[in-house]
Short mmCIF file of N, CA and C in Angstrom, two decimals:
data_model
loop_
_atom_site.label_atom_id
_atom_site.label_comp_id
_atom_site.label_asym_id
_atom_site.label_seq_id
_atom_site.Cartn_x
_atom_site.Cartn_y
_atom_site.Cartn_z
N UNK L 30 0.84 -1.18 0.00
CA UNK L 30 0.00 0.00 0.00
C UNK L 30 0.88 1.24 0.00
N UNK L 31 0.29 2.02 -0.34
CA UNK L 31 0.55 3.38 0.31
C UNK L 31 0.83 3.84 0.85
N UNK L 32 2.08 4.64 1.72
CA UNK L 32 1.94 5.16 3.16
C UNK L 32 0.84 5.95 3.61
N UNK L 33 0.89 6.63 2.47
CA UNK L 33 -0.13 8.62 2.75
C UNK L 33 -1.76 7.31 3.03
N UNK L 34 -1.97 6.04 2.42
CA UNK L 34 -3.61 5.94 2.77
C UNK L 34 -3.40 4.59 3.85
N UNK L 35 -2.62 4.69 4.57
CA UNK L 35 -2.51 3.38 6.28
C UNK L 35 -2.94 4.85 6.81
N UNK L 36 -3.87 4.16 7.60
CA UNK L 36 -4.56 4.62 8.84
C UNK L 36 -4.60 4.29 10.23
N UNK L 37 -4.13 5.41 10.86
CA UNK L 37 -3.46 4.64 12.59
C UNK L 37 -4.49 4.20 13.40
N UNK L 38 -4.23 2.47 13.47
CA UNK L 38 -4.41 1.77 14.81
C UNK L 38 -5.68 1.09 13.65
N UNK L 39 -5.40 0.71 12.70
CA UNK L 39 -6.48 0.12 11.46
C UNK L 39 -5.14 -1.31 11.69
N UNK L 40 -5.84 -1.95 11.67
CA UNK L 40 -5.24 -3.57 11.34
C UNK L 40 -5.17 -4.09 10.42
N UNK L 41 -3.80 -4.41 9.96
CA UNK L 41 -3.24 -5.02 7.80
C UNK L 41 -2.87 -5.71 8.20
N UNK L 42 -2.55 -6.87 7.37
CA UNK L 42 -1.55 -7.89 6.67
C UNK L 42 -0.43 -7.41 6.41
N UNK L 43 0.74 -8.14 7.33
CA UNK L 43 1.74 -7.37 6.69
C UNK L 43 2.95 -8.87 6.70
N UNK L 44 3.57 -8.44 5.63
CA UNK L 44 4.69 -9.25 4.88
C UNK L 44 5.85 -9.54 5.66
N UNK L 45 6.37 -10.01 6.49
CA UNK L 45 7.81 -10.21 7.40
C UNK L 45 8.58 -11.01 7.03
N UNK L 46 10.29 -10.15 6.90
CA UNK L 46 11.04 -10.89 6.10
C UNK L 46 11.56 -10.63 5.07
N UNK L 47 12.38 -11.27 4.75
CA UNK L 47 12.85 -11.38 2.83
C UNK L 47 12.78 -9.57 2.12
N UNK L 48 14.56 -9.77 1.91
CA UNK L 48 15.00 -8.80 1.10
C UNK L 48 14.99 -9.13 -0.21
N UNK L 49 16.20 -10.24 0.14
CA UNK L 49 16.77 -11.28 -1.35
C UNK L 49 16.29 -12.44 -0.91
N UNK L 50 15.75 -12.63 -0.07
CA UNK L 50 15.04 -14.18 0.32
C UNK L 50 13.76 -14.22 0.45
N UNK L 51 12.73 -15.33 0.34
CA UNK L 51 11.97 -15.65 0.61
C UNK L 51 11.24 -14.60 1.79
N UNK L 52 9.93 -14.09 1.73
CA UNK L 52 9.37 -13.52 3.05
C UNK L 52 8.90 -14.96 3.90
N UNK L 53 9.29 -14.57 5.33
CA UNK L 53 9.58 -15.42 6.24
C UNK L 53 7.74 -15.93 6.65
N UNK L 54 6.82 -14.72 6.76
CA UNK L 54 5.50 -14.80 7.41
C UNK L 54 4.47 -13.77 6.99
N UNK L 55 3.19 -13.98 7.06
CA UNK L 55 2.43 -12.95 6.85
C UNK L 55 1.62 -12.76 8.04
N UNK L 56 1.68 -11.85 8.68
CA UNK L 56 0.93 -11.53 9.78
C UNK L 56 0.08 -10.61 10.13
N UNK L 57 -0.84 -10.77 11.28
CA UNK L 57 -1.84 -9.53 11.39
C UNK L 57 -1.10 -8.67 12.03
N UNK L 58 -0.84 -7.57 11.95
CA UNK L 58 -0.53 -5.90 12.92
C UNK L 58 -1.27 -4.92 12.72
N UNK L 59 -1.51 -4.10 13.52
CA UNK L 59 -2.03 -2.89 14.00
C UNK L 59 -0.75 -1.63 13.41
N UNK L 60 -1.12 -0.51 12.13
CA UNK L 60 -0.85 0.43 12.31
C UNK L 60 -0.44 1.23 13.20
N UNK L 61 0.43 1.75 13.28
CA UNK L 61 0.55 3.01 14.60
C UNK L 61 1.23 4.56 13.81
N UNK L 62 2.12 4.19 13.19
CA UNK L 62 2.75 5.51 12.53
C UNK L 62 3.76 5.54 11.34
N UNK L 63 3.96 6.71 11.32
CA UNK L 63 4.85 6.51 10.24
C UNK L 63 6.63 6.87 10.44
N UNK L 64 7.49 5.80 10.38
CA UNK L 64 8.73 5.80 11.43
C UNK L 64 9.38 7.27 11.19
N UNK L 65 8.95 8.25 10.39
CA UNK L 65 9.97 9.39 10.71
C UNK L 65 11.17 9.70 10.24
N UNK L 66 11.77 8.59 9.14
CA UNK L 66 12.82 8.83 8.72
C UNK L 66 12.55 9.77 7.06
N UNK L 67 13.30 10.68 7.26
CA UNK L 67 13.53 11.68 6.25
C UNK L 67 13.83 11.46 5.38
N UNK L 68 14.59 10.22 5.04
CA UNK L 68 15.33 10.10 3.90
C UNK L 68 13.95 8.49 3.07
N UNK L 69 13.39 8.76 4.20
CA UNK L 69 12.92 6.71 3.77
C UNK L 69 11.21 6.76 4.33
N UNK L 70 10.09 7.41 3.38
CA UNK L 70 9.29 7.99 4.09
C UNK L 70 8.25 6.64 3.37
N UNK L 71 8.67 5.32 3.33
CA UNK L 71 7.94 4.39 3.04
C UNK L 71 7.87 3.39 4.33
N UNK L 72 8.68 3.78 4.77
CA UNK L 72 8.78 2.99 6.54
C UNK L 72 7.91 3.16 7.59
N UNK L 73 6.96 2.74 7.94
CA UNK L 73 6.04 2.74 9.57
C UNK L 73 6.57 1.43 10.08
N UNK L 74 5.77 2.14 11.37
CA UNK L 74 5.68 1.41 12.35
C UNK L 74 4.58 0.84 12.48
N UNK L 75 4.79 -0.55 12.69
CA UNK L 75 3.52 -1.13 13.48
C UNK L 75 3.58 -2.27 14.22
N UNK L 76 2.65 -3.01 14.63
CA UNK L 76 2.41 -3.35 16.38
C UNK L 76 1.50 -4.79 16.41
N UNK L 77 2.14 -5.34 17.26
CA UNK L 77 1.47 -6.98 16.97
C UNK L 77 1.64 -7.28 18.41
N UNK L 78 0.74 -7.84 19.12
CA UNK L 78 0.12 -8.14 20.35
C UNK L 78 0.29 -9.80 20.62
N UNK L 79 1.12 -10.47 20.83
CA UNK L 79 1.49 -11.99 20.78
C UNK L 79 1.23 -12.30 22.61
N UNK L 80 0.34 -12.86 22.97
CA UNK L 80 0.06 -13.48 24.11
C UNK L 80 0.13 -12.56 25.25
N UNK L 81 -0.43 -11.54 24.94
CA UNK L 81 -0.16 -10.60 25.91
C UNK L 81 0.97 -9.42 25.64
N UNK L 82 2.47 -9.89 24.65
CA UNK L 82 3.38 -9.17 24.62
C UNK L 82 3.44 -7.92 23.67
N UNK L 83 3.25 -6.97 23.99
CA UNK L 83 3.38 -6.45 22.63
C UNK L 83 4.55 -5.89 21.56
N UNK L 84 5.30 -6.27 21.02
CA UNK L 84 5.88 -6.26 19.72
C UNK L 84 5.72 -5.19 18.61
N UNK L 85 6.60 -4.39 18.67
CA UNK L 85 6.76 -3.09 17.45
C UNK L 85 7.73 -3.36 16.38
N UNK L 86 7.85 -3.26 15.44
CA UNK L 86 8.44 -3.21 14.13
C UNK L 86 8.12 -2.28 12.97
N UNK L 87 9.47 -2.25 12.27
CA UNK L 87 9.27 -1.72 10.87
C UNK L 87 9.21 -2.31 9.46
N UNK L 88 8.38 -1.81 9.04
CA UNK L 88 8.57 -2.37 7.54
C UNK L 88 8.06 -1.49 6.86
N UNK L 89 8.19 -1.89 4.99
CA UNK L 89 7.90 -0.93 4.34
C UNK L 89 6.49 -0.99 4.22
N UNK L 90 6.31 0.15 3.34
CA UNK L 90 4.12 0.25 3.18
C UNK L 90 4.37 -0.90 2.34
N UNK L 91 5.16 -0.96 0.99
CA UNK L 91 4.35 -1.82 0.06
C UNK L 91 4.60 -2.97 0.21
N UNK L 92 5.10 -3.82 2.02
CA UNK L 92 4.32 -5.33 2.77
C UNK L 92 3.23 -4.93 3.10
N UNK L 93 2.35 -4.16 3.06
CA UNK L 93 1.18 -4.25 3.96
C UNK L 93 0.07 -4.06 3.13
N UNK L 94 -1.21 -4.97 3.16
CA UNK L 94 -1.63 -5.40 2.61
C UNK L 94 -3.39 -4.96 3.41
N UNK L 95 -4.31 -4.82 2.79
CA UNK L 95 -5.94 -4.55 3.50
C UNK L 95 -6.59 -5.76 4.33
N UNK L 96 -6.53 -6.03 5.41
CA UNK L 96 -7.45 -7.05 5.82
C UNK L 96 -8.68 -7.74 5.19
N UNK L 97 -8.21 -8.16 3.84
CA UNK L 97 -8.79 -8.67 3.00
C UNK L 97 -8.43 -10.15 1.87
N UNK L 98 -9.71 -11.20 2.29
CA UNK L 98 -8.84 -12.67 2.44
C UNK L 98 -8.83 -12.73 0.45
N UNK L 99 -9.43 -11.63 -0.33
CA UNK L 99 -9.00 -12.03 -1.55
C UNK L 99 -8.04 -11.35 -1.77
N UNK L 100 -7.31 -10.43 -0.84
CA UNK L 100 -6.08 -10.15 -1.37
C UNK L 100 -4.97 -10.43 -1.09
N UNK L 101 -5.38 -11.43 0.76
CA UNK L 101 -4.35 -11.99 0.97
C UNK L 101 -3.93 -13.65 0.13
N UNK L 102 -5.37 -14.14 -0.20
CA UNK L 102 -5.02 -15.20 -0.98
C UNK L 102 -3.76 -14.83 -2.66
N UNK L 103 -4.01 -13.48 -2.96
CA UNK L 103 -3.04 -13.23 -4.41
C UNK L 103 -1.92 -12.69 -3.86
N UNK L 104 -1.50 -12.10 -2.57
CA UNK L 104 -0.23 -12.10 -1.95
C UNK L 104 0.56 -13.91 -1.41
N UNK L 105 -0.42 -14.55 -1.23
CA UNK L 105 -0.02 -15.76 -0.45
C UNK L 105 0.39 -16.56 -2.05
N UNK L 106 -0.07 -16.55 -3.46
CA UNK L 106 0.22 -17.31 -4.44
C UNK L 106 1.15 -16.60 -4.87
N UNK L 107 1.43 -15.39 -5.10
CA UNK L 107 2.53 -14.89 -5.44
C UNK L 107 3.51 -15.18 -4.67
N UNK L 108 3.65 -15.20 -3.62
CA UNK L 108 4.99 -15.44 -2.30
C UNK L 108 5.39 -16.85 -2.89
N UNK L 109 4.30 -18.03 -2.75
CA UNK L 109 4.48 -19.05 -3.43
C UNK L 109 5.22 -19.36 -4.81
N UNK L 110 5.09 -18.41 -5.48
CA UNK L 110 5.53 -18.51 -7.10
C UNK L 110 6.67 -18.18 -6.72
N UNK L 111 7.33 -16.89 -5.99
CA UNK L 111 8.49 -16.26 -5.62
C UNK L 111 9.54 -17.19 -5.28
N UNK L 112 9.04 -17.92 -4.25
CA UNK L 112 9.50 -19.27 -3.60
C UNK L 112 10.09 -20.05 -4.56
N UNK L 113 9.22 -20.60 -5.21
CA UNK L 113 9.42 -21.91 -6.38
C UNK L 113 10.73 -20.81 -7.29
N UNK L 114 10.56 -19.35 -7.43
CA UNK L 114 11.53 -19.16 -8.63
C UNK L 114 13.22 -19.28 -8.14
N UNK L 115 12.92 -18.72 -6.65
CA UNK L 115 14.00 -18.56 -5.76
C UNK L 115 15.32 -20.09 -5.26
N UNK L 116 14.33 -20.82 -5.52
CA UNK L 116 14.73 -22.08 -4.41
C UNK L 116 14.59 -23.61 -5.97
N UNK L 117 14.40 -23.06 -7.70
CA UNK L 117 14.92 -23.33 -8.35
C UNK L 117 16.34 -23.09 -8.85
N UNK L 118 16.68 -24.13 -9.70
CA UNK L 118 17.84 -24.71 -10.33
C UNK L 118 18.48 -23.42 -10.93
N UNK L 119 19.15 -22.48 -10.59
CA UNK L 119 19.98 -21.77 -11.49
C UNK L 119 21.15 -21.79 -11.32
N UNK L 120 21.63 -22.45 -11.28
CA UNK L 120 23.48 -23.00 -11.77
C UNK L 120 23.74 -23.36 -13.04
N UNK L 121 24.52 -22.06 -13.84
CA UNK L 121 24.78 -22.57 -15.12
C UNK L 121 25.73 -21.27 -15.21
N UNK L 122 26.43 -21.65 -16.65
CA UNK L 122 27.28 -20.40 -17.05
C UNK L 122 27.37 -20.46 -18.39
N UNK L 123 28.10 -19.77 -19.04
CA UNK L 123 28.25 -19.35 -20.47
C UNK L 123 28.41 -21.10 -21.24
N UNK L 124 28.47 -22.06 -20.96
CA UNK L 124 28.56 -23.19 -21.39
C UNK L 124 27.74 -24.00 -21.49
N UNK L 125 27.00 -23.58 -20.41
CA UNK L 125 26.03 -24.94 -20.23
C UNK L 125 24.47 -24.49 -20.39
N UNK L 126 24.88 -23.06 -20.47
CA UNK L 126 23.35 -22.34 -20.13
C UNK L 126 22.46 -22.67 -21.30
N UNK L 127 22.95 -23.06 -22.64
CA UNK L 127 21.28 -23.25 -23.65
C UNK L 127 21.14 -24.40 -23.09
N UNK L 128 21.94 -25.73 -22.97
CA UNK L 128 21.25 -26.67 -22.51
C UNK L 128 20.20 -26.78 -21.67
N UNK L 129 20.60 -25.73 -20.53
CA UNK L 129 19.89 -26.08 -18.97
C UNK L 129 18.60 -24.91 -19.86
N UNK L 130 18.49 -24.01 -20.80
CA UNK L 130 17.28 -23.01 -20.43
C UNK L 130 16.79 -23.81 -21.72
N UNK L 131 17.07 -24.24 -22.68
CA UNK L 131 16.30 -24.95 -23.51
C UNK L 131 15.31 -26.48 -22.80
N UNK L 132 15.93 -27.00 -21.75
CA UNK L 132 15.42 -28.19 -21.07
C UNK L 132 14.20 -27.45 -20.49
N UNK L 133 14.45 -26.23 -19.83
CA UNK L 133 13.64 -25.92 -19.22
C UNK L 133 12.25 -25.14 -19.84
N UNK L 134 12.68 -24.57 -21.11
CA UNK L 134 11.73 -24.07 -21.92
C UNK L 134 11.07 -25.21 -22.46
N UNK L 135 11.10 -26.64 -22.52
CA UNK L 135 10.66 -27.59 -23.12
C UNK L 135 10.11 -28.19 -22.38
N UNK L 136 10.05 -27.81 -20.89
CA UNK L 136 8.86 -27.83 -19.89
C UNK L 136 7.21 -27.34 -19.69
N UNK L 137 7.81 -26.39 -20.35
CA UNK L 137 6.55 -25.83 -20.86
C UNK L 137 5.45 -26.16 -21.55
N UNK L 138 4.16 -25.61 -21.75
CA UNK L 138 3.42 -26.44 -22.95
C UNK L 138 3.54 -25.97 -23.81
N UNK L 139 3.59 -25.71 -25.09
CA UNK L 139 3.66 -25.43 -26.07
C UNK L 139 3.07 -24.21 -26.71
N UNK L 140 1.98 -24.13 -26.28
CA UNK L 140 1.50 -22.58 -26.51
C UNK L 140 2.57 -21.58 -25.79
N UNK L 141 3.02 -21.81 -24.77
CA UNK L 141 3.54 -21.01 -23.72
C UNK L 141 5.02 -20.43 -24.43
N UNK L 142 5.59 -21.61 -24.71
CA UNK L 142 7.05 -22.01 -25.30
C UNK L 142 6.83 -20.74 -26.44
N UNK L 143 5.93 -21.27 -27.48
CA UNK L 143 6.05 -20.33 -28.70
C UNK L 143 5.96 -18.85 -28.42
N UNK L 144 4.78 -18.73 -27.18
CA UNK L 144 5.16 -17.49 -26.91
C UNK L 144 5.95 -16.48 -26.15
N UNK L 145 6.50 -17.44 -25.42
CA UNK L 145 8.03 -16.83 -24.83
C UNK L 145 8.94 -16.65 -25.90
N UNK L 146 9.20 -17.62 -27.09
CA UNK L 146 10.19 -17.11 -28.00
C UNK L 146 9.69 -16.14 -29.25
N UNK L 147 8.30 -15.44 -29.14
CA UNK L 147 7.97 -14.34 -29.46
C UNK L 147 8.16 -13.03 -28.80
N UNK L 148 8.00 -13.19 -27.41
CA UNK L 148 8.12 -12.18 -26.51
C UNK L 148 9.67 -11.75 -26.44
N UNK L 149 10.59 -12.79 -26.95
CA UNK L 149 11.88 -12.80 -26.58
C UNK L 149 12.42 -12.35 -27.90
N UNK L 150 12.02 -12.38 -28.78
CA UNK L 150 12.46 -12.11 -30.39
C UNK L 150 11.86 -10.49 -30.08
N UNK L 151 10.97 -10.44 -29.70
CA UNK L 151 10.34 -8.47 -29.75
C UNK L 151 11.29 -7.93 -28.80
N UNK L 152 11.72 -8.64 -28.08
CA UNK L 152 12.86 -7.42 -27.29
C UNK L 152 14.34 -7.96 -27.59
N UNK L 153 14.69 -9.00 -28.00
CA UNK L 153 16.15 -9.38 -28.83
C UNK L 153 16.07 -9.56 -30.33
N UNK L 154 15.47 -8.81 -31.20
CA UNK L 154 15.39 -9.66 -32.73
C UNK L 154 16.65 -10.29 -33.34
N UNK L 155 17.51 -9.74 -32.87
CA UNK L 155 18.53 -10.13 -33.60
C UNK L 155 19.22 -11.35 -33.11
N UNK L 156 18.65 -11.98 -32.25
CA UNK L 156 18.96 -13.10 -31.61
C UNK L 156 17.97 -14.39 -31.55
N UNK L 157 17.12 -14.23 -31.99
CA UNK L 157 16.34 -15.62 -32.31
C UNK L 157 16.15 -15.32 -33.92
N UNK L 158 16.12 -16.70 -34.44
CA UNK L 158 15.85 -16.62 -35.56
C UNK L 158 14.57 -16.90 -36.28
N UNK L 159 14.00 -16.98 -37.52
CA UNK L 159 12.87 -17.06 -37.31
C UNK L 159 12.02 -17.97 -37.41
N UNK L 160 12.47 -19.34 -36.94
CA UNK L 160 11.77 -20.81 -36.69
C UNK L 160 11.61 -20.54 -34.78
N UNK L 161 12.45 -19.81 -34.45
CA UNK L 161 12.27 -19.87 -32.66
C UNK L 161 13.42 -20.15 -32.33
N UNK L 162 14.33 -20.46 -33.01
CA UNK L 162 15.85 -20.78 -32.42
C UNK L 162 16.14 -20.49 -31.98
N UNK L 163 17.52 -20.13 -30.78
CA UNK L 163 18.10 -18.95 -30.51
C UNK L 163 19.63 -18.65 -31.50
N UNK L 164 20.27 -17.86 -31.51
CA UNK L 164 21.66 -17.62 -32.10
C UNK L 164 22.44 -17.47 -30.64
N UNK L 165 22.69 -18.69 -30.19
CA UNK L 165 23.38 -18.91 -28.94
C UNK L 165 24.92 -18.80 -29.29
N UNK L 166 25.58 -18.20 -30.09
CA UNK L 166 27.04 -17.79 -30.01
C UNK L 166 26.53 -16.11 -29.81
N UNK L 167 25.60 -15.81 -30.24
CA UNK L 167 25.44 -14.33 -30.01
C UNK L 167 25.38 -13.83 -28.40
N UNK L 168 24.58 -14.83 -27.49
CA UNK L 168 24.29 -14.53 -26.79
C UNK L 168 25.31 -14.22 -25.20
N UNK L 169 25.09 -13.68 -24.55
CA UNK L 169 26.32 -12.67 -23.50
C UNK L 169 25.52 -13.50 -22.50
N UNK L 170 25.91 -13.41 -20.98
CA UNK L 170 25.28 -14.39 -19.79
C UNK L 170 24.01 -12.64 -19.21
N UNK L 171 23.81 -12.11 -19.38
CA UNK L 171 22.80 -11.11 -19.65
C UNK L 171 21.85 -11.41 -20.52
N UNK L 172 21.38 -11.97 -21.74
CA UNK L 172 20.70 -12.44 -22.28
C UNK L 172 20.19 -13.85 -22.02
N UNK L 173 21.04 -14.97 -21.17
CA UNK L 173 20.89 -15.92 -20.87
C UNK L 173 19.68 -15.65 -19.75
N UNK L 174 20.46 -14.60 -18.70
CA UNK L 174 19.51 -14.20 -17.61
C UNK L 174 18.52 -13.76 -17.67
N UNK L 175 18.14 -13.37 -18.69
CA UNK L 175 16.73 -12.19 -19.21
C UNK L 175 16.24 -13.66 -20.37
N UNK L 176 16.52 -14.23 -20.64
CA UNK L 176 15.46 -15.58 -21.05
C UNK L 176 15.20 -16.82 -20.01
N UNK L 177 16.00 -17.00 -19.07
CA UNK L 177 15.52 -17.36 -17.59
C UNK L 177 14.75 -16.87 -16.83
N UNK L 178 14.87 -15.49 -16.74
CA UNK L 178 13.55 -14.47 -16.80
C UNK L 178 12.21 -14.50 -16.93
N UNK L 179 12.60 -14.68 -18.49
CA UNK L 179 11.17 -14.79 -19.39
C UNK L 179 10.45 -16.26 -19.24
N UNK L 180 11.50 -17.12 -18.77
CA UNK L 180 11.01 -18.35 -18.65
C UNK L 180 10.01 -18.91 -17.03
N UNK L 181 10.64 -17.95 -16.01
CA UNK L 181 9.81 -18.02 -14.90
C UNK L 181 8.81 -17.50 -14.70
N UNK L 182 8.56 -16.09 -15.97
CA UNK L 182 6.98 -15.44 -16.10
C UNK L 182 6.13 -16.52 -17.00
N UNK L 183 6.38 -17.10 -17.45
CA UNK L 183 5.67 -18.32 -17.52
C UNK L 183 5.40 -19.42 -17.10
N UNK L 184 6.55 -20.06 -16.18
CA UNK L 184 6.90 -21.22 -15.62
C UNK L 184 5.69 -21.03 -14.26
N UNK L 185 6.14 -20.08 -13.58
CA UNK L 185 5.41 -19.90 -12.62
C UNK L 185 4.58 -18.38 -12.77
N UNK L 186 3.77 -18.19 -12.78
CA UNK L 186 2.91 -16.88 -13.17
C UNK L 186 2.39 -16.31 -11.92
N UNK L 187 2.44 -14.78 -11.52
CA UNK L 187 1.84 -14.64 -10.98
C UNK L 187 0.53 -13.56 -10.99
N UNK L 188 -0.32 -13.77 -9.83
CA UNK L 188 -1.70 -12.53 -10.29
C UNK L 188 -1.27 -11.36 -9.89
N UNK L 189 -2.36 -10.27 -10.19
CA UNK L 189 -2.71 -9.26 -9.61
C UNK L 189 -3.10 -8.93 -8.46
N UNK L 190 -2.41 -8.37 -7.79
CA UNK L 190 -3.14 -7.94 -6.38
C UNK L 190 -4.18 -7.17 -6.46
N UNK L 191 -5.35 -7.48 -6.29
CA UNK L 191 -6.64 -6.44 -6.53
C UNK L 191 -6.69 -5.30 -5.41
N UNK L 192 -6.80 -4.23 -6.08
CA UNK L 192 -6.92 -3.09 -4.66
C UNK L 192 -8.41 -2.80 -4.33
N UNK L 193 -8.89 -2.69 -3.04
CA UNK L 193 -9.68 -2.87 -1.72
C UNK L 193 -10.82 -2.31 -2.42
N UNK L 194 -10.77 -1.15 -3.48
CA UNK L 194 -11.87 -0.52 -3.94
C UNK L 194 -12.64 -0.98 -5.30
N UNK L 195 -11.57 -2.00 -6.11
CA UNK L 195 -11.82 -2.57 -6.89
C UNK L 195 -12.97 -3.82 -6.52
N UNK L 196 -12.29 -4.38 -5.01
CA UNK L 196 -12.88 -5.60 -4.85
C UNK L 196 -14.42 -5.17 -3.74
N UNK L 197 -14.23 -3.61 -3.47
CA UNK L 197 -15.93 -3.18 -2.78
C UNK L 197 -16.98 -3.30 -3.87
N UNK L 198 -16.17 -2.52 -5.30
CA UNK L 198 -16.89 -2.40 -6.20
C UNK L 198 -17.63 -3.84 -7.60
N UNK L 199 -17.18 -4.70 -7.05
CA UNK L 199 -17.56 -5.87 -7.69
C UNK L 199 -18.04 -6.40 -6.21
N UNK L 200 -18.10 -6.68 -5.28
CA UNK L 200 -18.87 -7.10 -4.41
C UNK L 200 -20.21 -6.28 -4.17
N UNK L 201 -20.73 -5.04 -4.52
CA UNK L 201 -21.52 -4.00 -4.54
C UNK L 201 -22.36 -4.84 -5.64
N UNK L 202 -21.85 -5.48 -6.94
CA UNK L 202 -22.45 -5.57 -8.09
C UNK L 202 -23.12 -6.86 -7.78
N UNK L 203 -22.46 -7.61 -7.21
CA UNK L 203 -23.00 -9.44 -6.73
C UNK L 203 -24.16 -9.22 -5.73
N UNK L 204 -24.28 -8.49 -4.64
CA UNK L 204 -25.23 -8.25 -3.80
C UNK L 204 -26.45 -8.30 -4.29
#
C-alpha cells in the first residue's frame, strides 16, 4: 500500500522478512505511525500483540496489505511462485546455459514455449531466428539471464493484487 492511505491503529496484513530471500511470514498488525525517517518515508511502524506481549516493528508500506482474504489469498500465491523461482535450479554459465534453459523451456506447454520465444524475439530480434531458435554464439550471460527471466513469467505466473476498492466495487455488483 501506500503510506499517505494506512490509517493509525487500522489492522493489515503485513509481509515479514525477505530482502533477497523468501518472506519469512504474513501476519496480522495494527498500524501506529509513520517511522519518521527523512530520507525513507515508506517505513512505519507497526504493532502486533502476541500473548499478551506487545511487539513493534518496521517495515515498508508496500508489505502491507488490507485485511482482505482475496487479497491476501493473491499475496499468499505470489509469495508461493516467488518461492518456487528462488529455491529453483539456477546453476549454469556461459557453457552450459542453452542446454539447462532450452530443457527448461521444453517444460513448458507449447502454446507457452512459442510465446516466450515471441516475446523474446520483440525485445532481442537479432537473436532468435525465425523458426524460434536462438543464435546462442550471439548470446552474453545477460541475455541468458533475461530468457531465464522470461522463462519463470511463464513457468510460474503470478496474479494481480486487486486493490480494496476494486474488490468493494464488484462485491456492490454481486449483492
Amino acid at each position: 500500500m501506500d503510506a499517505k492511505k494506512l490509517k493509525i491503529g487500522t489492522t493489515y496484513y503485513c509481509l515479514i522478512g525477505g530482502l533477497w530471500y523468501p518472506n519469512f511470514a504474513i501476519v496480522k498488525a495494527k498500524y501506529i505511525n509513520n517511522a519518521g525517517w527523512t530520507y525513507n518515508n515508506r517505513l512505519v511502524v507497526m504493532e502486533q500483540n502476541v500473548d499478551g506481549v506487545v511487539h513493534r516493528f518496521e517495515t515498508t508500506a508496500e508489505k502491507i496489505y488490507p485485511a482482505d482474504k482475496e487479497i491476501l489469498s493473491a499475496v499468499l500465491h505470489n509469495e508461493r511462485q516467488r518461492r518456487r523461482i528462488l529455491e529453483h535450479d539456477k546453476a549454469f554459465n556461459h557453457k552450459n546455459a542453452r542446454e539447462k534453459i532450452e530443457r527448461w523451456i521444453a517444460t513448458l506447454p507449447e502454446t507457452d514455449q512459442k510465446a516466450l520465444r515471441v516475446k523474446y524475439r520483440q525485445a532481442y530480434p537479432g537473436l532468435v531466428k525465425k523458426d524460434g531458435s536462438f543464435f546462442s554464439s550471439k548470446f552474453n550471460m545477460a541475455n541468458w539471464y533475461d530468457l531465464m527471466s522470461l522463462y519463470f513469467d511463464y513457468k510460474y505466473p503470478k496474479v494481480k493484487i486487486p486493490v480494496i476498492s476494486e474488490l468493494n466495487e464488484k462485491r456492490k455488483r454481486n449483492i
